[in-house]
């Protein structure tokens, strides 16, 4: 089963899925870092989800984690009103994005217990347990020197412990310079198989088909989430990367997303795209480049079902 914020569902219920999005983000520390990192208007976010559903969307993973502007109650309400399944995440982002700074001082065991409870029993957004809304995925953020930073090491260990105890999959925010194979081995050493890991952003942080093939050979999933993010990668470069993966027979480990901000959502400030962009614009480009319906379904539904099916 797949754990969404409102209920558990079967993999065959998800339809089209995007595994790294942001549809709600409270105005707080993230906004102070970058004003694009705020989506706190219920009606605007609901309009995005309704447009996404109209275009054939079925599920998103909202990648905002514990204490960093996430609102489980908002995600649950948006899911119920739109009909879109939303998977919430427990875990952590970069330290600069924390609204609840107290969490950074917690010991590893207390953090792990919080993440476990958010997945198994439900969580709120104040560090208190709640039976209403549960997370279905964990998140870790590999900031530049995370292995030498005691706070990041503690956060990573807490997520790894929670992953072992709950069986939940783990998404990993990556940045340029990260040792991705070493990161995967780090989780393996703690009992978390690569097939439970979703490595995000490699299409913009470590662009290179041969390197991606090397990483995928370890058994993880990659989230290509820089579609229509031209400051990082052109649409043609994204398509070329996917064509390489198709030729190498690796599409079974790829999922597609947009990693949305308020500048990339039509209902907020974007002029030319919304959460439905993959459905309305990018999939037709995939078809024009020779991708079959089955291959598109694999990247946009089947693979997400395999990754998220942990409960």
mmCIF file of C-alpha atoms in Angstrom:
data_model
loop_
_atom_site.group_PDB
_atom_site.id
_atom_site.type_symbol
_atom_site.label_atom_id
_atom_site.label_comp_id
_atom_site.label_asym_id
_atom_site.label_seq_id
_atom_site.Cartn_x
_atom_site.Cartn_y
_atom_site.Cartn_z
ATOM 1 C CA UNK A 1 0.000 0.000 0.000
ATOM 2 C CA UNK A 2 0.964 3.645 -0.536
ATOM 3 C CA UNK A 3 0.505 5.971 2.434
ATOM 4 C CA UNK A 4 -1.047 9.309 1.454
ATOM 5 C CA UNK A 5 -1.769 12.097 3.890
ATOM 6 C CA UNK A 6 -5.436 11.046 4.110
ATOM 7 C CA UNK A 7 -5.410 7.264 3.640
ATOM 8 C CA UNK A 8 -3.529 4.244 2.322
ATOM 9 C CA UNK A 9 -4.147 3.373 -1.332
ATOM 10 C CA UNK A 10 -3.101 0.622 -3.738
ATOM 11 C CA UNK A 11 -0.422 1.301 -6.375
ATOM 12 C CA UNK A 12 -2.988 0.791 -9.134
ATOM 13 C CA UNK A 13 -4.990 3.732 -7.743
ATOM 14 C CA UNK A 14 -2.372 6.441 -8.213
ATOM 15 C CA UNK A 15 -2.678 7.201 -11.938
ATOM 16 C CA UNK A 16 -0.204 9.791 -13.195
ATOM 17 C CA UNK A 17 2.245 10.616 -10.370
ATOM 18 C CA UNK A 18 4.899 13.291 -9.769
ATOM 19 C CA UNK A 19 7.186 12.396 -6.882
ATOM 20 C CA UNK A 20 8.834 15.720 -6.034
ATOM 21 C CA UNK A 21 6.523 18.713 -5.968
ATOM 22 C CA UNK A 22 5.541 21.556 -3.630
ATOM 23 C CA UNK A 23 1.913 22.626 -3.459
ATOM 24 C CA UNK A 24 1.848 24.092 0.064
ATOM 25 C CA UNK A 25 4.671 25.915 1.861
ATOM 26 C CA UNK A 26 4.079 28.264 4.779
ATOM 27 C CA UNK A 27 5.639 31.728 4.636
ATOM 28 C CA UNK A 28 8.652 31.402 6.896
ATOM 29 C CA UNK A 29 12.350 30.570 6.737
ATOM 30 C CA UNK A 30 12.166 29.258 3.154
ATOM 31 C CA UNK A 31 10.513 32.490 2.014
ATOM 32 C CA UNK A 32 13.266 34.506 3.725
ATOM 33 C CA UNK A 33 15.859 32.571 1.709
ATOM 34 C CA UNK A 34 13.930 32.826 -1.559
ATOM 35 C CA UNK A 35 10.477 34.459 -1.963
ATOM 36 C CA UNK A 36 9.645 31.836 -4.612
ATOM 37 C CA UNK A 37 9.540 29.278 -1.793
ATOM 38 C CA UNK A 38 6.094 30.100 -0.473
ATOM 39 C CA UNK A 39 2.726 28.655 -1.505
ATOM 40 C CA UNK A 40 0.346 29.599 1.293
ATOM 41 C CA UNK A 41 -2.885 30.501 -0.504
ATOM 42 C CA UNK A 42 -5.396 27.658 -0.198
ATOM 43 C CA UNK A 43 -7.487 28.694 -3.203
ATOM 44 C CA UNK A 44 -4.487 29.110 -5.498
ATOM 45 C CA UNK A 45 -2.993 25.762 -4.496
ATOM 46 C CA UNK A 46 -6.378 24.095 -4.873
ATOM 47 C CA UNK A 47 -6.742 25.561 -8.381
ATOM 48 C CA UNK A 48 -3.360 24.069 -9.330
ATOM 49 C CA UNK A 49 -4.395 20.641 -8.094
ATOM 50 C CA UNK A 50 -7.740 20.817 -9.877
ATOM 51 C CA UNK A 51 -5.998 21.769 -13.138
ATOM 52 C CA UNK A 52 -3.589 18.897 -12.591
ATOM 53 C CA UNK A 53 -6.490 16.500 -12.115
ATOM 54 C CA UNK A 54 -8.269 17.892 -15.176
ATOM 55 C CA UNK A 55 -5.137 17.114 -17.196
ATOM 56 C CA UNK A 56 -5.041 13.528 -15.910
ATOM 57 C CA UNK A 57 -2.941 13.858 -12.751
ATOM 58 C CA UNK A 58 -3.577 11.470 -9.887
ATOM 59 C CA UNK A 59 -0.897 11.826 -7.190
ATOM 60 C CA UNK A 60 1.895 14.116 -6.050
ATOM 61 C CA UNK A 61 4.502 13.855 -3.345
ATOM 62 C CA UNK A 62 4.730 17.176 -1.531
ATOM 63 C CA UNK A 63 8.418 17.296 -0.640
ATOM 64 C CA UNK A 64 8.315 19.820 2.227
ATOM 65 C CA UNK A 65 9.419 17.995 5.404
ATOM 66 C CA UNK A 66 8.978 18.280 9.160
ATOM 67 C CA UNK A 67 9.485 21.720 10.673
ATOM 68 C CA UNK A 68 10.229 23.438 7.341
ATOM 69 C CA UNK A 69 6.937 25.058 6.363
ATOM 70 C CA UNK A 70 4.952 21.874 5.851
ATOM 71 C CA UNK A 71 1.276 21.858 6.831
ATOM 72 C CA UNK A 72 -0.226 18.384 7.043
ATOM 73 C CA UNK A 73 -3.712 19.758 7.698
ATOM 74 C CA UNK A 74 -3.543 21.926 4.569
ATOM 75 C CA UNK A 75 -2.252 19.034 2.471
ATOM 76 C CA UNK A 76 -5.081 16.848 3.726
ATOM 77 C CA UNK A 77 -7.696 19.498 2.973
ATOM 78 C CA UNK A 78 -6.264 20.157 -0.487
ATOM 79 C CA UNK A 79 -6.252 16.436 -1.215
ATOM 80 C CA UNK A 80 -9.865 15.959 -0.171
ATOM 81 C CA UNK A 81 -11.103 19.000 -2.100
ATOM 82 C CA UNK A 82 -9.154 18.317 -5.300
ATOM 83 C CA UNK A 83 -9.356 14.524 -5.475
ATOM 84 C CA UNK A 84 -5.558 14.352 -5.874
ATOM 85 C CA UNK A 85 -3.703 11.880 -3.668
ATOM 86 C CA UNK A 86 -0.932 13.687 -1.775
ATOM 87 C CA UNK A 87 1.966 11.903 -0.092
ATOM 88 C CA UNK A 88 3.484 13.965 2.729
ATOM 89 C CA UNK A 89 7.082 13.580 3.864
ATOM 90 C CA UNK A 90 8.750 13.423 7.269
ATOM 91 C CA UNK A 91 12.409 14.228 7.753
ATOM 92 C CA UNK A 92 14.504 17.308 7.081
ATOM 93 C CA UNK A 93 15.645 19.858 4.525
ATOM 94 C CA UNK A 94 18.651 22.197 4.637
ATOM 95 C CA UNK A 95 19.118 23.931 7.996
ATOM 96 C CA UNK A 96 18.382 27.353 6.520
ATOM 97 C CA UNK A 97 14.819 26.211 5.730
ATOM 98 C CA UNK A 98 13.857 25.272 9.302
ATOM 99 C CA UNK A 99 11.049 27.283 10.885
ATOM 100 C CA UNK A 100 11.149 25.104 13.989
ATOM 101 C CA UNK A 101 14.778 25.639 15.006
ATOM 102 C CA UNK A 102 14.222 23.682 18.204
ATOM 103 C CA UNK A 103 14.226 20.478 16.138
ATOM 104 C CA UNK A 104 17.859 21.081 15.199
ATOM 105 C CA UNK A 105 18.835 20.768 18.869
ATOM 106 C CA UNK A 106 16.993 17.509 19.457
ATOM 107 C CA UNK A 107 19.080 14.362 19.930
ATOM 108 C CA UNK A 108 19.078 11.751 17.190
ATOM 109 C CA UNK A 109 16.826 9.348 19.107
ATOM 110 C CA UNK A 110 14.133 11.992 19.677
ATOM 111 C CA UNK A 111 14.203 13.076 16.030
ATOM 112 C CA UNK A 112 13.968 9.469 14.846
ATOM 113 C CA UNK A 113 11.021 8.868 17.147
ATOM 114 C CA UNK A 114 9.242 11.931 15.741
ATOM 115 C CA UNK A 115 9.793 10.810 12.139
ATOM 116 C CA UNK A 116 8.636 7.281 12.972
ATOM 117 C CA UNK A 117 5.464 8.565 14.646
ATOM 118 C CA UNK A 118 4.687 10.833 11.702
ATOM 119 C CA UNK A 119 4.753 7.813 9.409
ATOM 120 C CA UNK A 120 3.114 5.219 11.634
ATOM 121 C CA UNK A 121 0.745 7.142 13.917
ATOM 122 C CA UNK A 122 0.366 10.537 12.295
ATOM 123 C CA UNK A 123 1.838 13.926 12.980
ATOM 124 C CA UNK A 124 1.114 17.592 13.355
ATOM 125 C CA UNK A 125 3.502 20.423 12.583
ATOM 126 C CA UNK A 126 4.423 21.373 16.137
ATOM 127 C CA UNK A 127 6.384 18.275 17.097
ATOM 128 C CA UNK A 128 3.314 16.735 18.700
ATOM 129 C CA UNK A 129 1.747 13.425 17.738
ATOM 130 C CA UNK A 130 -1.597 13.403 15.956
ATOM 131 C CA UNK A 131 -3.588 10.517 14.558
ATOM 132 C CA UNK A 132 -5.102 12.569 11.745
ATOM 133 C CA UNK A 133 -2.456 12.802 9.043
ATOM 134 C CA UNK A 134 0.463 10.533 8.202
ATOM 135 C CA UNK A 135 3.580 10.866 6.084
ATOM 136 C CA UNK A 136 4.305 8.233 3.448
ATOM 137 C CA UNK A 137 7.909 9.078 2.671
ATOM 138 C CA UNK A 138 11.050 10.304 4.427
ATOM 139 C CA UNK A 139 13.403 13.055 3.255
ATOM 140 C CA UNK A 140 17.057 13.891 3.782
ATOM 141 C CA UNK A 141 18.974 16.843 2.348
ATOM 142 C CA UNK A 142 22.624 16.385 1.405
ATOM 143 C CA UNK A 143 23.871 19.929 1.900
ATOM 144 C CA UNK A 144 27.445 20.645 0.817
ATOM 145 C CA UNK A 145 29.469 19.300 3.746
ATOM 146 C CA UNK A 146 26.826 17.251 5.480
ATOM 147 C CA UNK A 147 29.206 14.479 6.556
ATOM 148 C CA UNK A 148 31.421 16.917 8.470
ATOM 149 C CA UNK A 149 28.508 18.772 10.078
ATOM 150 C CA UNK A 150 27.374 17.178 13.364
ATOM 151 C CA UNK A 151 23.797 18.483 13.017
ATOM 152 C CA UNK A 152 23.396 17.046 9.516
ATOM 153 C CA UNK A 153 24.983 13.761 10.562
ATOM 154 C CA UNK A 154 22.466 13.525 13.395
ATOM 155 C CA UNK A 155 19.556 14.310 11.060
ATOM 156 C CA UNK A 156 20.739 11.743 8.521
ATOM 157 C CA UNK A 157 21.078 9.064 11.186
ATOM 158 C CA UNK A 158 17.582 9.858 12.462
ATOM 159 C CA UNK A 159 16.074 9.492 8.970
ATOM 160 C CA UNK A 160 17.974 6.237 8.405
ATOM 161 C CA UNK A 161 16.715 4.850 11.713
ATOM 162 C CA UNK A 162 13.150 5.865 10.845
ATOM 163 C CA UNK A 163 13.480 4.236 7.414
ATOM 164 C CA UNK A 164 14.607 0.957 8.974
ATOM 165 C CA UNK A 165 11.800 0.998 11.527
ATOM 166 C CA UNK A 166 8.962 1.999 9.176
ATOM 167 C CA UNK A 167 10.000 0.658 5.772
ATOM 168 C CA UNK A 168 9.185 4.059 4.239
ATOM 169 C CA UNK A 169 11.066 5.104 1.084
ATOM 170 C CA UNK A 170 13.546 7.984 1.288
ATOM 171 C CA UNK A 171 13.950 10.928 -1.070
ATOM 172 C CA UNK A 172 17.309 12.697 -1.030
ATOM 173 C CA UNK A 173 17.876 16.320 -1.985
ATOM 174 C CA UNK A 174 21.285 16.532 -3.688
ATOM 175 C CA UNK A 175 23.592 19.396 -4.580
ATOM 176 C CA UNK A 176 26.634 19.854 -6.792
ATOM 177 C CA UNK A 177 29.690 18.137 -5.384
ATOM 178 C CA UNK A 178 27.805 15.430 -3.475
ATOM 179 C CA UNK A 179 29.292 11.936 -3.646
ATOM 180 C CA UNK A 180 26.135 10.202 -4.840
ATOM 181 C CA UNK A 181 27.460 6.599 -4.894
ATOM 182 C CA UNK A 182 28.924 7.191 -1.444
ATOM 183 C CA UNK A 183 25.579 8.525 -0.233
ATOM 184 C CA UNK A 184 23.805 5.406 -1.488
ATOM 185 C CA UNK A 185 26.393 3.186 0.195
ATOM 186 C CA UNK A 186 25.915 5.160 3.426
ATOM 187 C CA UNK A 187 22.250 4.156 3.459
ATOM 188 C CA UNK A 188 23.078 0.595 2.454
ATOM 189 C CA UNK A 189 25.433 0.313 5.426
ATOM 190 C CA UNK A 190 22.448 1.156 7.641
ATOM 191 C CA UNK A 191 20.196 -1.498 6.144
ATOM 192 C CA UNK A 192 18.323 0.580 3.556
ATOM 193 C CA UNK A 193 18.356 -0.983 0.095
ATOM 194 C CA UNK A 194 19.003 1.315 -2.896
ATOM 195 C CA UNK A 195 15.585 0.396 -4.302
ATOM 196 C CA UNK A 196 14.042 2.409 -1.462
ATOM 197 C CA UNK A 197 15.982 5.580 -2.347
ATOM 198 C CA UNK A 198 14.836 8.369 -4.675
ATOM 199 C CA UNK A 199 17.795 10.563 -5.640
ATOM 200 C CA UNK A 200 16.515 14.008 -6.639
ATOM 201 C CA UNK A 201 17.904 16.793 -8.824
ATOM 202 C CA UNK A 202 20.702 14.872 -10.589
ATOM 203 C CA UNK A 203 19.481 16.235 -13.909
ATOM 204 C CA UNK A 204 20.692 19.668 -12.744
ATOM 205 C CA UNK A 205 23.341 18.949 -10.115
ATOM 206 C CA UNK A 206 25.301 16.138 -11.790
ATOM 207 C CA UNK A 207 24.233 16.231 -15.451
ATOM 208 C CA UNK A 208 25.878 13.432 -17.387
ATOM 209 C CA UNK A 209 24.222 10.331 -18.825
ATOM 210 C CA UNK A 210 27.168 8.025 -18.092
ATOM 211 C CA UNK A 211 27.261 9.104 -14.458
ATOM 212 C CA UNK A 212 23.504 8.618 -14.119
ATOM 213 C CA UNK A 213 23.876 5.120 -15.559
ATOM 214 C CA UNK A 214 26.555 4.387 -12.941
ATOM 215 C CA UNK A 215 24.282 5.603 -10.152
ATOM 216 C CA UNK A 216 21.292 3.645 -11.455
ATOM 217 C CA UNK A 217 23.418 0.489 -11.608
ATOM 218 C CA UNK A 218 23.365 0.592 -7.794
ATOM 219 C CA UNK A 219 19.589 0.019 -7.880
ATOM 220 C CA UNK A 220 18.132 3.373 -6.781
ATOM 221 C CA UNK A 221 15.477 5.544 -8.446
ATOM 222 C CA UNK A 222 16.249 8.951 -9.979
ATOM 223 C CA UNK A 223 13.793 11.840 -10.015
ATOM 224 C CA UNK A 224 14.267 14.034 -13.062
ATOM 225 C CA UNK A 225 12.640 17.114 -11.594
ATOM 226 C CA UNK A 226 14.203 19.981 -13.563
ATOM 227 C CA UNK A 227 11.759 19.890 -16.474
ATOM 228 C CA UNK A 228 11.147 23.452 -17.760
ATOM 229 C CA UNK A 229 13.809 24.862 -15.420
ATOM 230 C CA UNK A 230 15.847 26.547 -18.104
ATOM 231 C CA UNK A 231 18.324 28.207 -15.740
ATOM 232 C CA UNK A 232 19.593 24.681 -15.045
ATOM 233 C CA UNK A 233 18.895 22.578 -18.118
ATOM 234 C CA UNK A 234 17.138 22.978 -21.468
ATOM 235 C CA UNK A 235 14.150 20.904 -22.480
ATOM 236 C CA UNK A 236 16.232 19.259 -25.188
ATOM 237 C CA UNK A 237 18.945 18.301 -22.699
ATOM 238 C CA UNK A 238 16.276 16.716 -20.507
ATOM 239 C CA UNK A 239 14.903 14.818 -23.488
ATOM 240 C CA UNK A 240 18.399 13.712 -24.524
ATOM 241 C CA UNK A 241 19.013 12.396 -21.021
ATOM 242 C CA UNK A 242 15.787 10.415 -21.132
ATOM 243 C CA UNK A 243 16.558 9.096 -24.613
ATOM 244 C CA UNK A 244 19.885 7.783 -23.289
ATOM 245 C CA UNK A 245 18.102 6.056 -20.400
ATOM 246 C CA UNK A 246 15.620 4.561 -22.864
ATOM 247 C CA UNK A 247 18.422 3.200 -25.033
ATOM 248 C CA UNK A 248 20.151 1.738 -21.975
ATOM 249 C CA UNK A 249 16.950 0.088 -20.718
ATOM 250 C CA UNK A 250 16.892 2.151 -17.511
ATOM 251 C CA UNK A 251 13.480 3.829 -17.676
ATOM 252 C CA UNK A 252 12.257 1.457 -14.951
ATOM 253 C CA UNK A 253 14.160 3.544 -12.390
ATOM 254 C CA UNK A 254 13.151 7.054 -13.516
ATOM 255 C CA UNK A 255 10.301 9.270 -12.291
ATOM 256 C CA UNK A 256 9.452 12.758 -13.599
ATOM 257 C CA UNK A 257 8.570 15.884 -11.628
ATOM 258 C CA UNK A 258 8.726 19.683 -11.705
ATOM 259 C CA UNK A 259 9.918 20.617 -8.164
ATOM 260 C CA UNK A 260 7.442 23.491 -8.188
ATOM 261 C CA UNK A 261 7.773 26.961 -6.649
ATOM 262 C CA UNK A 262 5.309 29.851 -6.701
ATOM 263 C CA UNK A 263 7.181 31.120 -9.767
ATOM 264 C CA UNK A 264 6.416 27.834 -11.547
ATOM 265 C CA UNK A 265 2.704 27.592 -10.756
ATOM 266 C CA UNK A 266 0.161 29.311 -12.976
ATOM 267 C CA UNK A 267 -2.245 29.962 -10.124
ATOM 268 C CA UNK A 268 0.467 31.912 -8.316
ATOM 269 C CA UNK A 269 2.885 33.808 -10.586
ATOM 270 C CA UNK A 270 3.923 31.673 -13.573
ATOM 271 C CA UNK A 271 2.804 32.738 -17.030
ATOM 272 C CA UNK A 272 3.434 29.588 -19.037
ATOM 273 C CA UNK A 273 3.179 26.547 -16.782
ATOM 274 C CA UNK A 274 1.557 24.894 -13.829
ATOM 275 C CA UNK A 275 1.561 21.585 -12.022
ATOM 276 C CA UNK A 276 -0.037 20.076 -15.145
ATOM 277 C CA UNK A 277 2.945 20.935 -17.416
ATOM 278 C CA UNK A 278 4.233 17.376 -17.707
ATOM 279 C CA UNK A 279 0.792 16.134 -18.713
ATOM 280 C CA UNK A 280 -0.064 18.940 -21.123
ATOM 281 C CA UNK A 281 3.309 19.793 -22.670
ATOM 282 C CA UNK A 282 6.191 17.480 -21.789
ATOM 283 C CA UNK A 283 4.473 14.154 -22.511
ATOM 284 C CA UNK A 284 3.606 15.276 -26.074
ATOM 285 C CA UNK A 285 7.314 16.101 -26.497
ATOM 286 C CA UNK A 286 8.225 12.625 -25.243
ATOM 287 C CA UNK A 287 5.874 11.084 -27.787
ATOM 288 C CA UNK A 288 7.349 13.227 -30.554
ATOM 289 C CA UNK A 289 10.776 11.833 -29.615
ATOM 290 C CA UNK A 290 9.631 8.234 -29.913
ATOM 291 C CA UNK A 291 8.615 7.314 -26.376
ATOM 292 C CA UNK A 292 5.739 4.848 -26.308
ATOM 293 C CA UNK A 293 2.657 5.088 -24.122
ATOM 294 C CA UNK A 294 3.993 2.151 -22.113
ATOM 295 C CA UNK A 295 7.341 3.842 -21.485
ATOM 296 C CA UNK A 296 5.628 7.054 -20.454
ATOM 297 C CA UNK A 297 3.298 5.146 -18.139
ATOM 298 C CA UNK A 298 6.333 3.453 -16.604
ATOM 299 C CA UNK A 299 8.020 6.771 -15.742
ATOM 300 C CA UNK A 300 4.822 8.557 -14.748
ATOM 301 C CA UNK A 301 2.964 5.877 -12.798
ATOM 302 C CA UNK A 302 4.407 2.364 -12.523
ATOM 303 C CA UNK A 303 7.777 3.388 -11.094
ATOM 304 C CA UNK A 304 6.166 5.673 -8.524
ATOM 305 C CA UNK A 305 3.924 2.798 -7.478
ATOM 306 C CA UNK A 306 6.951 0.560 -6.921
ATOM 307 C CA UNK A 307 8.862 3.186 -4.975
ATOM 308 C CA UNK A 308 6.019 4.313 -2.724
ATOM 309 C CA UNK A 309 4.475 0.877 -2.115
ATOM 310 C CA UNK A 310 5.882 0.265 1.377
ATOM 311 C CA UNK A 311 2.986 -0.189 3.810
#
